[in-house]
Coordinates of N, CA, C and O in Angstrom, one line a residue:
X13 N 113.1 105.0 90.9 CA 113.0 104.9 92.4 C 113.0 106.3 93.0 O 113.8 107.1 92.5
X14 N 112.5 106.7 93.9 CA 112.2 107.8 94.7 C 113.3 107.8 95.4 O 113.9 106.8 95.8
X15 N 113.8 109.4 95.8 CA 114.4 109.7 96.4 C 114.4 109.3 98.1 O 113.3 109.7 98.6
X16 N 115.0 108.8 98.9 CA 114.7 108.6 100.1 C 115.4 110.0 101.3 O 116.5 110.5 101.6
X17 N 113.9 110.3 101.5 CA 113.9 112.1 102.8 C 115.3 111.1 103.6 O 115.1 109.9 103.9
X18 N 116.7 112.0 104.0 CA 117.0 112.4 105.3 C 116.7 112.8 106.3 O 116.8 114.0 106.6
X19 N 116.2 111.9 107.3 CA 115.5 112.2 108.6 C 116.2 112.2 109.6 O 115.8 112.1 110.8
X20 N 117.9 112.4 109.1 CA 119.0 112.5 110.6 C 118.8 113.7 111.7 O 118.9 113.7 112.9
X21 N 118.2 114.9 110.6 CA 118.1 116.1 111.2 C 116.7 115.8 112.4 O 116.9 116.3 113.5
X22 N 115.9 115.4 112.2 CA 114.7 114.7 112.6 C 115.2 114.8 114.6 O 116.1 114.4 115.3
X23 N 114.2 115.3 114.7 CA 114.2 114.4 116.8 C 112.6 114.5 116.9 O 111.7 115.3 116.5
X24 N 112.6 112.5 118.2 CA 111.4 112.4 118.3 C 111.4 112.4 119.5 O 112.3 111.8 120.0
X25 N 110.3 112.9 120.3 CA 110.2 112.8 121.5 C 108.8 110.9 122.0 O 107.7 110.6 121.8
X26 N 109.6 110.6 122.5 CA 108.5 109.3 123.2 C 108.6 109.3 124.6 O 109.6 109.2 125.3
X27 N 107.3 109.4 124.9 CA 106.8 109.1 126.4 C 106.8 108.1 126.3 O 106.4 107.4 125.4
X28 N 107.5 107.5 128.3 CA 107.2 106.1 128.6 C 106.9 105.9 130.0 O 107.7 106.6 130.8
X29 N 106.0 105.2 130.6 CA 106.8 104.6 131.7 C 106.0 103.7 131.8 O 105.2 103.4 131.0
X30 N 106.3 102.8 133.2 CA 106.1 101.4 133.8 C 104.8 101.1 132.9 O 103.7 101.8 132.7
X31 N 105.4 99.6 132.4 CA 104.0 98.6 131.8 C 103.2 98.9 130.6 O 102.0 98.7 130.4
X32 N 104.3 99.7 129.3 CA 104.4 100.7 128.5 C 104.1 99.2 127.5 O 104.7 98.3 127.9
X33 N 103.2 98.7 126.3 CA 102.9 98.1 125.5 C 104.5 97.9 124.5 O 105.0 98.7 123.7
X34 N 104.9 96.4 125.0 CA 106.3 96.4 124.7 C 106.6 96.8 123.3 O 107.6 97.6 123.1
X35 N 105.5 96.3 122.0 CA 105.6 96.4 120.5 C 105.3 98.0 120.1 O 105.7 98.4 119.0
X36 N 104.6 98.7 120.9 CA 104.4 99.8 120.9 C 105.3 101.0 121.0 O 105.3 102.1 120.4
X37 N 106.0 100.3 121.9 CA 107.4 101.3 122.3 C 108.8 101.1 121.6 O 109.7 102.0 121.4
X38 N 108.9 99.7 121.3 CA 110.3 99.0 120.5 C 110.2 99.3 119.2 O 111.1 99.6 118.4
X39 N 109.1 99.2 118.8 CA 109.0 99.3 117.0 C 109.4 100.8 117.0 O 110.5 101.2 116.7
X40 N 108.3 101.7 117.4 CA 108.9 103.1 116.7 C 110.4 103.2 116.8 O 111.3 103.2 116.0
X41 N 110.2 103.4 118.2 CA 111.5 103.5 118.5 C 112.7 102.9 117.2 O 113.1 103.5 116.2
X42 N 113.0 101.6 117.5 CA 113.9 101.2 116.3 C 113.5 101.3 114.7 O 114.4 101.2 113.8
X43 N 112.4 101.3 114.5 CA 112.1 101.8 112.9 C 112.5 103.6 113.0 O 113.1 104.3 112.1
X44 N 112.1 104.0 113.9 CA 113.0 105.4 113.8 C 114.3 106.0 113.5 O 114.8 107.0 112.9
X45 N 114.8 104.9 114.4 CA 116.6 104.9 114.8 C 116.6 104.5 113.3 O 116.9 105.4 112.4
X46 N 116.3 103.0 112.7 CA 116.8 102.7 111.1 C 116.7 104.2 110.1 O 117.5 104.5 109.2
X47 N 115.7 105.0 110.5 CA 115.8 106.1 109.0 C 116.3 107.4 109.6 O 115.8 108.5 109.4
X48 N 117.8 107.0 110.8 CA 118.2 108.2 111.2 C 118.1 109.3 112.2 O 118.8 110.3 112.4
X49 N 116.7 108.8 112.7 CA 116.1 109.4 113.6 C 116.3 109.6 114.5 O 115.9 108.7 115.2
X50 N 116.8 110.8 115.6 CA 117.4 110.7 116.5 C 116.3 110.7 118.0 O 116.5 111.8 118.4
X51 N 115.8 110.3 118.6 CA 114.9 109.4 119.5 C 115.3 109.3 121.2 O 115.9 108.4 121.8
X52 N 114.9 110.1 121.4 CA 114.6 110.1 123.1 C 113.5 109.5 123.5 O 112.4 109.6 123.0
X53 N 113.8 108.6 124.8 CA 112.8 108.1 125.4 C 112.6 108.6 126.6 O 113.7 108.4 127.2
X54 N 111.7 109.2 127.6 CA 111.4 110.1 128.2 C 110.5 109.6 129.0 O 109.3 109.3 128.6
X55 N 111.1 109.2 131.1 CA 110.0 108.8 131.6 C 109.7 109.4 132.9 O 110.5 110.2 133.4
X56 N 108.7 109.0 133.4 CA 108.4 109.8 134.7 C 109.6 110.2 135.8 O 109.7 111.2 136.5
X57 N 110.4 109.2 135.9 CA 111.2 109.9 136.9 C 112.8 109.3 135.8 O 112.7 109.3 134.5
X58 N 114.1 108.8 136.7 CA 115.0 108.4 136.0 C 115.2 106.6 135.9 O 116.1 106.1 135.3
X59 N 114.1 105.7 136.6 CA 114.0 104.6 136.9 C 113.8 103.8 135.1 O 113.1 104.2 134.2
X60 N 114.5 102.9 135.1 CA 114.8 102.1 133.9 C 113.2 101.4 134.0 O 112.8 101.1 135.1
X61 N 112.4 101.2 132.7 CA 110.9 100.7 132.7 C 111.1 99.6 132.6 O 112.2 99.1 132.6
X62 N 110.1 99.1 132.4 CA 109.5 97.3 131.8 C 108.6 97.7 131.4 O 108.0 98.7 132.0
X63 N 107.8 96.8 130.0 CA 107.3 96.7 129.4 C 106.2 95.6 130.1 O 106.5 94.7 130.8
X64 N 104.6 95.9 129.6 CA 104.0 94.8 130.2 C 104.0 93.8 130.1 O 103.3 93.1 130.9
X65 N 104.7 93.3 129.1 CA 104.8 91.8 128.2 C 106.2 90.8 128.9 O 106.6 89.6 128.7
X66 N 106.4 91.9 129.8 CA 108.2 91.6 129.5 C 109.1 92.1 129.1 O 110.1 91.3 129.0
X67 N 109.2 93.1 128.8 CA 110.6 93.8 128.4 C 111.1 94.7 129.2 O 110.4 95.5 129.7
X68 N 113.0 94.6 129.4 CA 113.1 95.5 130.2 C 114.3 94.7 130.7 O 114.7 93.6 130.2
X69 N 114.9 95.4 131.7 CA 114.8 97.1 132.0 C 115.2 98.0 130.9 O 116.2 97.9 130.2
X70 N 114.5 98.5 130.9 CA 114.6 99.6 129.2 C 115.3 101.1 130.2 O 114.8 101.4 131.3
X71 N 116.2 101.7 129.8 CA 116.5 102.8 130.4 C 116.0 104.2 129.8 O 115.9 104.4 128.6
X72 N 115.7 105.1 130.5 CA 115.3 106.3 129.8 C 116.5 107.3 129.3 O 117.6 107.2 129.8
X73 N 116.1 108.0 128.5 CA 117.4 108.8 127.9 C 117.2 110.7 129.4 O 117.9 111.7 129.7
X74 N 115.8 110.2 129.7 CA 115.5 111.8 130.3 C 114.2 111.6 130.7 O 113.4 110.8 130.3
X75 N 114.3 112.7 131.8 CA 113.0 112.7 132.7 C 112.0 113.8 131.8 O 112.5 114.7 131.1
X76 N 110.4 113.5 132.0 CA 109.9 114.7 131.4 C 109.9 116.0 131.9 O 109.3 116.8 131.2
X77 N 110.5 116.3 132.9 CA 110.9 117.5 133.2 C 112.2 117.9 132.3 O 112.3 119.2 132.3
X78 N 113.0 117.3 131.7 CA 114.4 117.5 131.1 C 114.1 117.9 129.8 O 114.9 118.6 129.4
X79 N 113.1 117.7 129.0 CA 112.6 118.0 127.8 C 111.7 119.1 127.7 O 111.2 119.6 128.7
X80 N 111.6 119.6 126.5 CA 110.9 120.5 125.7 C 110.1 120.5 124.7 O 110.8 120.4 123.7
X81 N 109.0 120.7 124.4 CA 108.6 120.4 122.8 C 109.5 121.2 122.1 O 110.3 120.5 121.4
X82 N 109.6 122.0 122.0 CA 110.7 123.0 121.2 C 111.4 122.5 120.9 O 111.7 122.9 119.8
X83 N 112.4 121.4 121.3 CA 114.3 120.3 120.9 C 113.5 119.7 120.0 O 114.2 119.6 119.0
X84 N 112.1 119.1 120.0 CA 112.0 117.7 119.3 C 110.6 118.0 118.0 O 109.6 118.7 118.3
X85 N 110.8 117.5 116.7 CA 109.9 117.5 115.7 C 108.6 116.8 116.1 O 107.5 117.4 115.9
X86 N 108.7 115.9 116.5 CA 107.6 115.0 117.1 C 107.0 114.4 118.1 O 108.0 114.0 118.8
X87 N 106.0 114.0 118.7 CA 106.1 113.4 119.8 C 105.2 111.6 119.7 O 104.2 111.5 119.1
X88 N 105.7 110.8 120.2 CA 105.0 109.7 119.9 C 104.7 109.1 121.4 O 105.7 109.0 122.1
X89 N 103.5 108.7 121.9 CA 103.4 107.9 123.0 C 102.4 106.8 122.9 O 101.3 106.8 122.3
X90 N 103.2 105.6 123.4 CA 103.3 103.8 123.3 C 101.8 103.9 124.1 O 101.3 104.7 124.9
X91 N 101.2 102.6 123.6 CA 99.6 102.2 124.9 C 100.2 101.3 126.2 O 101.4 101.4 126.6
X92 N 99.3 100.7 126.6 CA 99.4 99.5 127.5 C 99.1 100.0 128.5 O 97.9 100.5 128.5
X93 N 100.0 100.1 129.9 CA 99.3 100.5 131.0 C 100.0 102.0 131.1 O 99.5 102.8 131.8
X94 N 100.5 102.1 130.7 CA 101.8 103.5 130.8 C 100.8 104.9 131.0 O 100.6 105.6 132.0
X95 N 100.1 104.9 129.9 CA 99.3 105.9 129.4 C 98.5 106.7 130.9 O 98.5 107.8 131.3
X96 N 98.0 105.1 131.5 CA 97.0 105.7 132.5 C 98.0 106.8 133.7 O 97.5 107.5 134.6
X97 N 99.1 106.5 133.4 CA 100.8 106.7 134.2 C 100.6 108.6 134.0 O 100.3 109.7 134.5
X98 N 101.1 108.0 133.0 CA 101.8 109.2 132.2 C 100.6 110.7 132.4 O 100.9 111.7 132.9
X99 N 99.0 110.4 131.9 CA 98.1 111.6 132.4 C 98.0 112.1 133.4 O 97.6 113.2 133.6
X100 N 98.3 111.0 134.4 CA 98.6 111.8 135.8 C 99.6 113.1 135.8 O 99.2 114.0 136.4
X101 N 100.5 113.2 135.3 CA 101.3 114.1 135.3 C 101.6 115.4 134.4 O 101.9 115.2 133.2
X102 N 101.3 116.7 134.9 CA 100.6 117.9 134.4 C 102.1 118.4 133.5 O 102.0 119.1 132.6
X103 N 103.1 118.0 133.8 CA 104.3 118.0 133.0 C 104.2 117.6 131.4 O 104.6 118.2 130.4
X104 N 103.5 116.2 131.8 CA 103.1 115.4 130.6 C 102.5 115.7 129.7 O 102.7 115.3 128.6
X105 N 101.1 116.8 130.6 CA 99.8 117.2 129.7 C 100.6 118.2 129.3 O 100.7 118.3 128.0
X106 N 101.5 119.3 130.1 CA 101.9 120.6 129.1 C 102.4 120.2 128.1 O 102.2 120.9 127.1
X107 N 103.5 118.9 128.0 CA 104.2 119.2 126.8 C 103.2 118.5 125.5 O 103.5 118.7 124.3
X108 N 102.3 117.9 125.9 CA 101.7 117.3 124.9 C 100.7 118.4 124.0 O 100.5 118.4 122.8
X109 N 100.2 119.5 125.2 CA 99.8 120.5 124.5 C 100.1 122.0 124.1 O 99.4 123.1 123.7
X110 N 102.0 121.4 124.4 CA 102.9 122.5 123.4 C 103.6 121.6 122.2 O 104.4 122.1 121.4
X111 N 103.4 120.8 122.1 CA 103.0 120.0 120.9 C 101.9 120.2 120.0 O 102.1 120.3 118.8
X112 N 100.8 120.1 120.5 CA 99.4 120.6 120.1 C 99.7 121.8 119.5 O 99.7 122.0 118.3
X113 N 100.1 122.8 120.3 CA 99.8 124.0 120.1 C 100.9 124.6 118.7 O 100.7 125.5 117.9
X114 N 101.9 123.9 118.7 CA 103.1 124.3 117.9 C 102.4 123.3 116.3 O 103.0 123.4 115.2
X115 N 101.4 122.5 116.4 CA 101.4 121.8 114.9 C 102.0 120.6 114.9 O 101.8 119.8 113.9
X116 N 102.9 120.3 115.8 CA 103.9 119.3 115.3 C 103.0 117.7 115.8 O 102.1 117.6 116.7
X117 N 103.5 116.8 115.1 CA 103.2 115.3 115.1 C 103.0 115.1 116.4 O 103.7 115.5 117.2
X118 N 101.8 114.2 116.6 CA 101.5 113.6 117.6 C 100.8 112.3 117.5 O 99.7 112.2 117.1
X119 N 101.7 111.3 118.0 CA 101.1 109.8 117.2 C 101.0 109.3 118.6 O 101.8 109.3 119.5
X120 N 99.8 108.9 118.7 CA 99.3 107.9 119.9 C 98.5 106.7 119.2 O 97.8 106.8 118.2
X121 N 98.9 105.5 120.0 CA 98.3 103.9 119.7 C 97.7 103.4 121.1 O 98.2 103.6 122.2
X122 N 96.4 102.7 120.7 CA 95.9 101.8 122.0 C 95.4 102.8 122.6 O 94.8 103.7 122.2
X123 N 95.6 102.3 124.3 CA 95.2 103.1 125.5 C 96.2 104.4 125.3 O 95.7 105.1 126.2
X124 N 97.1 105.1 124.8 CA 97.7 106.3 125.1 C 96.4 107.1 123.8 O 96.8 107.5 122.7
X125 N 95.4 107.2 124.0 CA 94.6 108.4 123.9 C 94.2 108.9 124.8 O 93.6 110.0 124.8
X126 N 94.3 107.9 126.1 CA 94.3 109.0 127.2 C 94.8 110.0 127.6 O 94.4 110.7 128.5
X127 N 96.1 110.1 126.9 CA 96.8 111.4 127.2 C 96.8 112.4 126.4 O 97.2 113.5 126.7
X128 N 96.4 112.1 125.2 CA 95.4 114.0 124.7 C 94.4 113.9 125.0 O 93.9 115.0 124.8
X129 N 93.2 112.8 125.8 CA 92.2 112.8 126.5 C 92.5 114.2 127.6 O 92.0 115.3 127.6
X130 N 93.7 113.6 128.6 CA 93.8 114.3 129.6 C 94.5 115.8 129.4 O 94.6 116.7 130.2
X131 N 95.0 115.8 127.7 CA 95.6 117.4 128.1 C 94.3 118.2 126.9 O 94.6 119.1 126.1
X132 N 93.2 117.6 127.2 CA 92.3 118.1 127.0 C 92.4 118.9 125.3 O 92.1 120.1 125.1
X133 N 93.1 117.8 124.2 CA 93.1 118.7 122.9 C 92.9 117.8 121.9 O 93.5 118.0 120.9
X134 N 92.0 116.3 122.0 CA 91.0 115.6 121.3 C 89.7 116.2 120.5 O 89.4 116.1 119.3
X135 N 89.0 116.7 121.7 CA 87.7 117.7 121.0 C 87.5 118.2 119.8 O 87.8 119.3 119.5
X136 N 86.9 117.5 119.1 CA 86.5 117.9 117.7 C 87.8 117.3 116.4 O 88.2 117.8 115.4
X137 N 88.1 116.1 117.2 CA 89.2 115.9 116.3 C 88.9 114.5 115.8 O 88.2 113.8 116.6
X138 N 89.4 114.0 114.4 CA 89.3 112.7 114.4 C 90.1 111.4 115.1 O 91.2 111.7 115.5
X139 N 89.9 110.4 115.2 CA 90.6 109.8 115.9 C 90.5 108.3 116.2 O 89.4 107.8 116.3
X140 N 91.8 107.4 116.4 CA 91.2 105.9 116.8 C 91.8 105.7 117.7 O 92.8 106.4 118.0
X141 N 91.4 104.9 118.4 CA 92.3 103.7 119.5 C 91.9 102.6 120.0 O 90.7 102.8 120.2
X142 N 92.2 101.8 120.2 CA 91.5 100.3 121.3 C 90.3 100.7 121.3 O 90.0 101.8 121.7
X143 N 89.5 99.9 120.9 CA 88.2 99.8 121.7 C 88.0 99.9 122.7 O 87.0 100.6 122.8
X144 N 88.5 99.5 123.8 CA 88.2 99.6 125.1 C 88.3 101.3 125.8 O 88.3 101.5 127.0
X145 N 88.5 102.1 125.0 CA 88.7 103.1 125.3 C 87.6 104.5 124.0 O 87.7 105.7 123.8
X146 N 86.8 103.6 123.7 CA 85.9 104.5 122.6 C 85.2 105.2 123.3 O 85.2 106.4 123.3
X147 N 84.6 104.5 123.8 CA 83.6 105.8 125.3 C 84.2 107.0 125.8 O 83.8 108.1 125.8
X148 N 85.4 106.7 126.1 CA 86.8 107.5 126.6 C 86.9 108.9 125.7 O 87.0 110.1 126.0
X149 N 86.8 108.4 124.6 CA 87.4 109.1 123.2 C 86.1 110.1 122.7 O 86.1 111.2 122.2
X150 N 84.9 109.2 122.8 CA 83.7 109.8 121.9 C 83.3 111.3 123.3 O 83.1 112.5 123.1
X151 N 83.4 110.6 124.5 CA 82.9 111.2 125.8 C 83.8 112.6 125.8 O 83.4 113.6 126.4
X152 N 85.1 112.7 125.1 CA 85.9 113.9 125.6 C 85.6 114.6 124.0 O 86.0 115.7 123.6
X153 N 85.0 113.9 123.6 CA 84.7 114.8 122.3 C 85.1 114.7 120.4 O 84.9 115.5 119.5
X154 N 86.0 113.2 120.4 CA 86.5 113.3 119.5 C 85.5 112.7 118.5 O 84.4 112.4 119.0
X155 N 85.8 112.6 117.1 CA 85.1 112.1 116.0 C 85.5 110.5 116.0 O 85.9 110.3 114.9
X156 N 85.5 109.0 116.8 CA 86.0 108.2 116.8 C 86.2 107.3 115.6 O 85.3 107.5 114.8
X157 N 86.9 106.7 115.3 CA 86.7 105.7 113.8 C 87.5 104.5 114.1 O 88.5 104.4 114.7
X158 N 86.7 103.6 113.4 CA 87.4 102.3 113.6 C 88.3 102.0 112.3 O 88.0 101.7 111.2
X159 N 89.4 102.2 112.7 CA 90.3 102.0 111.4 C 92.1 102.0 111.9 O 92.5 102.5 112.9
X160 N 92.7 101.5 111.1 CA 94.0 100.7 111.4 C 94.8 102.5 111.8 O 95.3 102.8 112.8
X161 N 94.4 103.2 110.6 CA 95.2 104.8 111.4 C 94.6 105.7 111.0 O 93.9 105.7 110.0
X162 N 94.8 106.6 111.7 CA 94.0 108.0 111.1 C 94.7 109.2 111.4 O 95.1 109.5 112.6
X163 N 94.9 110.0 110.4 CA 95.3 111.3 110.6 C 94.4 112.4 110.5 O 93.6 112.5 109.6
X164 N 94.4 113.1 111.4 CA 93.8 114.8 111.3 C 94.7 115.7 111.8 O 95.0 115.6 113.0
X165 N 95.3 116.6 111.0 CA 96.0 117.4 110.7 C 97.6 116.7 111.4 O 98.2 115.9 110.9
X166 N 97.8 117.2 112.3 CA 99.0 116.8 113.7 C 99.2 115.7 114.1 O 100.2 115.2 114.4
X167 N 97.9 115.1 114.1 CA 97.1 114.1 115.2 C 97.2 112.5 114.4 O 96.3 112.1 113.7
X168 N 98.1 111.8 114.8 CA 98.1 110.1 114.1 C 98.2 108.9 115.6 O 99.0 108.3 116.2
X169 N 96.7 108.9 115.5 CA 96.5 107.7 115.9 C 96.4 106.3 115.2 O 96.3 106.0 114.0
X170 N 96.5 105.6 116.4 CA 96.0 103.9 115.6 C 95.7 103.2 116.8 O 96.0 103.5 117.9
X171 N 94.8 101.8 116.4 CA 93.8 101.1 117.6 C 94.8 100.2 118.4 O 94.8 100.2 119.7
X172 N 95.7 99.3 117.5 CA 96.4 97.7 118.2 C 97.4 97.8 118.1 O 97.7 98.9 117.5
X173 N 98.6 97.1 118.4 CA 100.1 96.7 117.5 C 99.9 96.4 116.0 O 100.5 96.7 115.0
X174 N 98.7 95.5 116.2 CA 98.5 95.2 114.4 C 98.6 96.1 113.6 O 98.6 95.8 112.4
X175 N 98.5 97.5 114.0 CA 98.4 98.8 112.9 C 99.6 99.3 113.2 O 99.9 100.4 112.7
X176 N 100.6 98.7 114.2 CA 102.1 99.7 114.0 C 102.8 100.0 112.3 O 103.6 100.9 111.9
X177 N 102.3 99.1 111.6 CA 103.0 99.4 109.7 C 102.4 100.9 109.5 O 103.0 101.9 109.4
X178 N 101.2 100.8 109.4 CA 100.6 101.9 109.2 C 100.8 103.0 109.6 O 101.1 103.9 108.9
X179 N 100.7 102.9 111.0 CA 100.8 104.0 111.6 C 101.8 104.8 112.1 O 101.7 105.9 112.6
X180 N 103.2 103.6 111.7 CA 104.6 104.2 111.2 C 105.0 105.2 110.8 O 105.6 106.2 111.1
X181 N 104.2 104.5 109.5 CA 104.5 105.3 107.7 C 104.0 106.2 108.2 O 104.9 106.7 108.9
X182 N 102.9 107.0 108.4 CA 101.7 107.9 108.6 C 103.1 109.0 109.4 O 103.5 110.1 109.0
X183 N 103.6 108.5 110.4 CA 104.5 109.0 111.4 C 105.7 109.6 110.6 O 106.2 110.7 110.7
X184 N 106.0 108.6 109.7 CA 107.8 108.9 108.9 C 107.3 109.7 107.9 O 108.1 110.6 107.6
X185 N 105.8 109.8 107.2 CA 105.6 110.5 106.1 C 105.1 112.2 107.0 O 104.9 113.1 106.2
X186 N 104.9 112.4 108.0 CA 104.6 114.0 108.5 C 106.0 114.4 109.0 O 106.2 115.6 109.5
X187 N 107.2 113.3 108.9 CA 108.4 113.6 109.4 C 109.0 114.2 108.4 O 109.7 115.2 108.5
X188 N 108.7 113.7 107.0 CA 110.0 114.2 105.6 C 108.9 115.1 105.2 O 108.9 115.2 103.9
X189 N 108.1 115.8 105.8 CA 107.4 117.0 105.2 C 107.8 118.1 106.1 O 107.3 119.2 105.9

């Protein structure tokens, strides 16, 4: 049996806010927390979210002004309606592309490919998400693919909740490296 990585030392940064795809946001979140993972959730202002399914009030640990890519190994942002939220905010785009810029993990599912859409560091990259957002994706430049997850270098996307297994592992396996 394989040794199992310590990932206490590990922090992940997750963007959220209002109408945030509930399975999108609960799963990482607590499959993270299970392998030690220490996990901030991080939203537009200090207002406790809901989920668009129903979940909630979810409280945030910090506003994205309170954070840094520099504190955190990774950054993960949930789909649903949040995403279209979240690009509005130039706070949002910098830290996603001092993330970019530093190498470190960036896992987006669903509609949150609009926010490396909007911090403009898709281009020439591979990539999946929802369908309903391929136009979105091919139009800003990326290499789109229809498939449960995909990695290019930093970069781990996935299309539905149905690919959260996948696109987990893909997440916990760029964590214990």
């Amino acid at each position: 049996m394989a040794a199992q990585t310590d990932l206490s030392s590990r922090r992940v940064l997750v963007l959220a806010a209002d109408l945030f795809e509930d399975m999108e946001l609960l799963y990482p979140v607590a499959r993270l927390r299970e392998e030690g993972v220490v996990v901030t959730v991080a939203g537009l202002d200090e207002e406790p979210l809901h989920g668009k399914k129903g979940y909630g009030p979810l409280p945030v640990d910090a506003t994205v002004g309170q954070v840094a890519a520099g504190d955190f190994d990774a950054l993960v942002i949930p789909g649903g309606y949040a995403p279209d939220k979240l690009r509005r905010s130039e706070t949002v785009l910098d830290l996603v592309r001092a993330f970019d810029d530093a190498g470190k993990p960036i896992a987006f599912i669903c509609h949150a490919g609009w926010v490396p859409i909007s911090a403009k560091i898709i281009k020439g990259r591979r990539a999946t998400s929802v369908g309903a957002i391929r136009d979105d994706m091919v139009n800003a430049g990326a290499d789109w693919v229809d498939q449960a997850t995909v990695v290019d270098g930093h970069l781990i996307s996935a299309r539905t909740p149905a690919d959260l297994g996948p696109w987990l592992k893909a997440l916990l396996g760029a964590l214990e490296s």
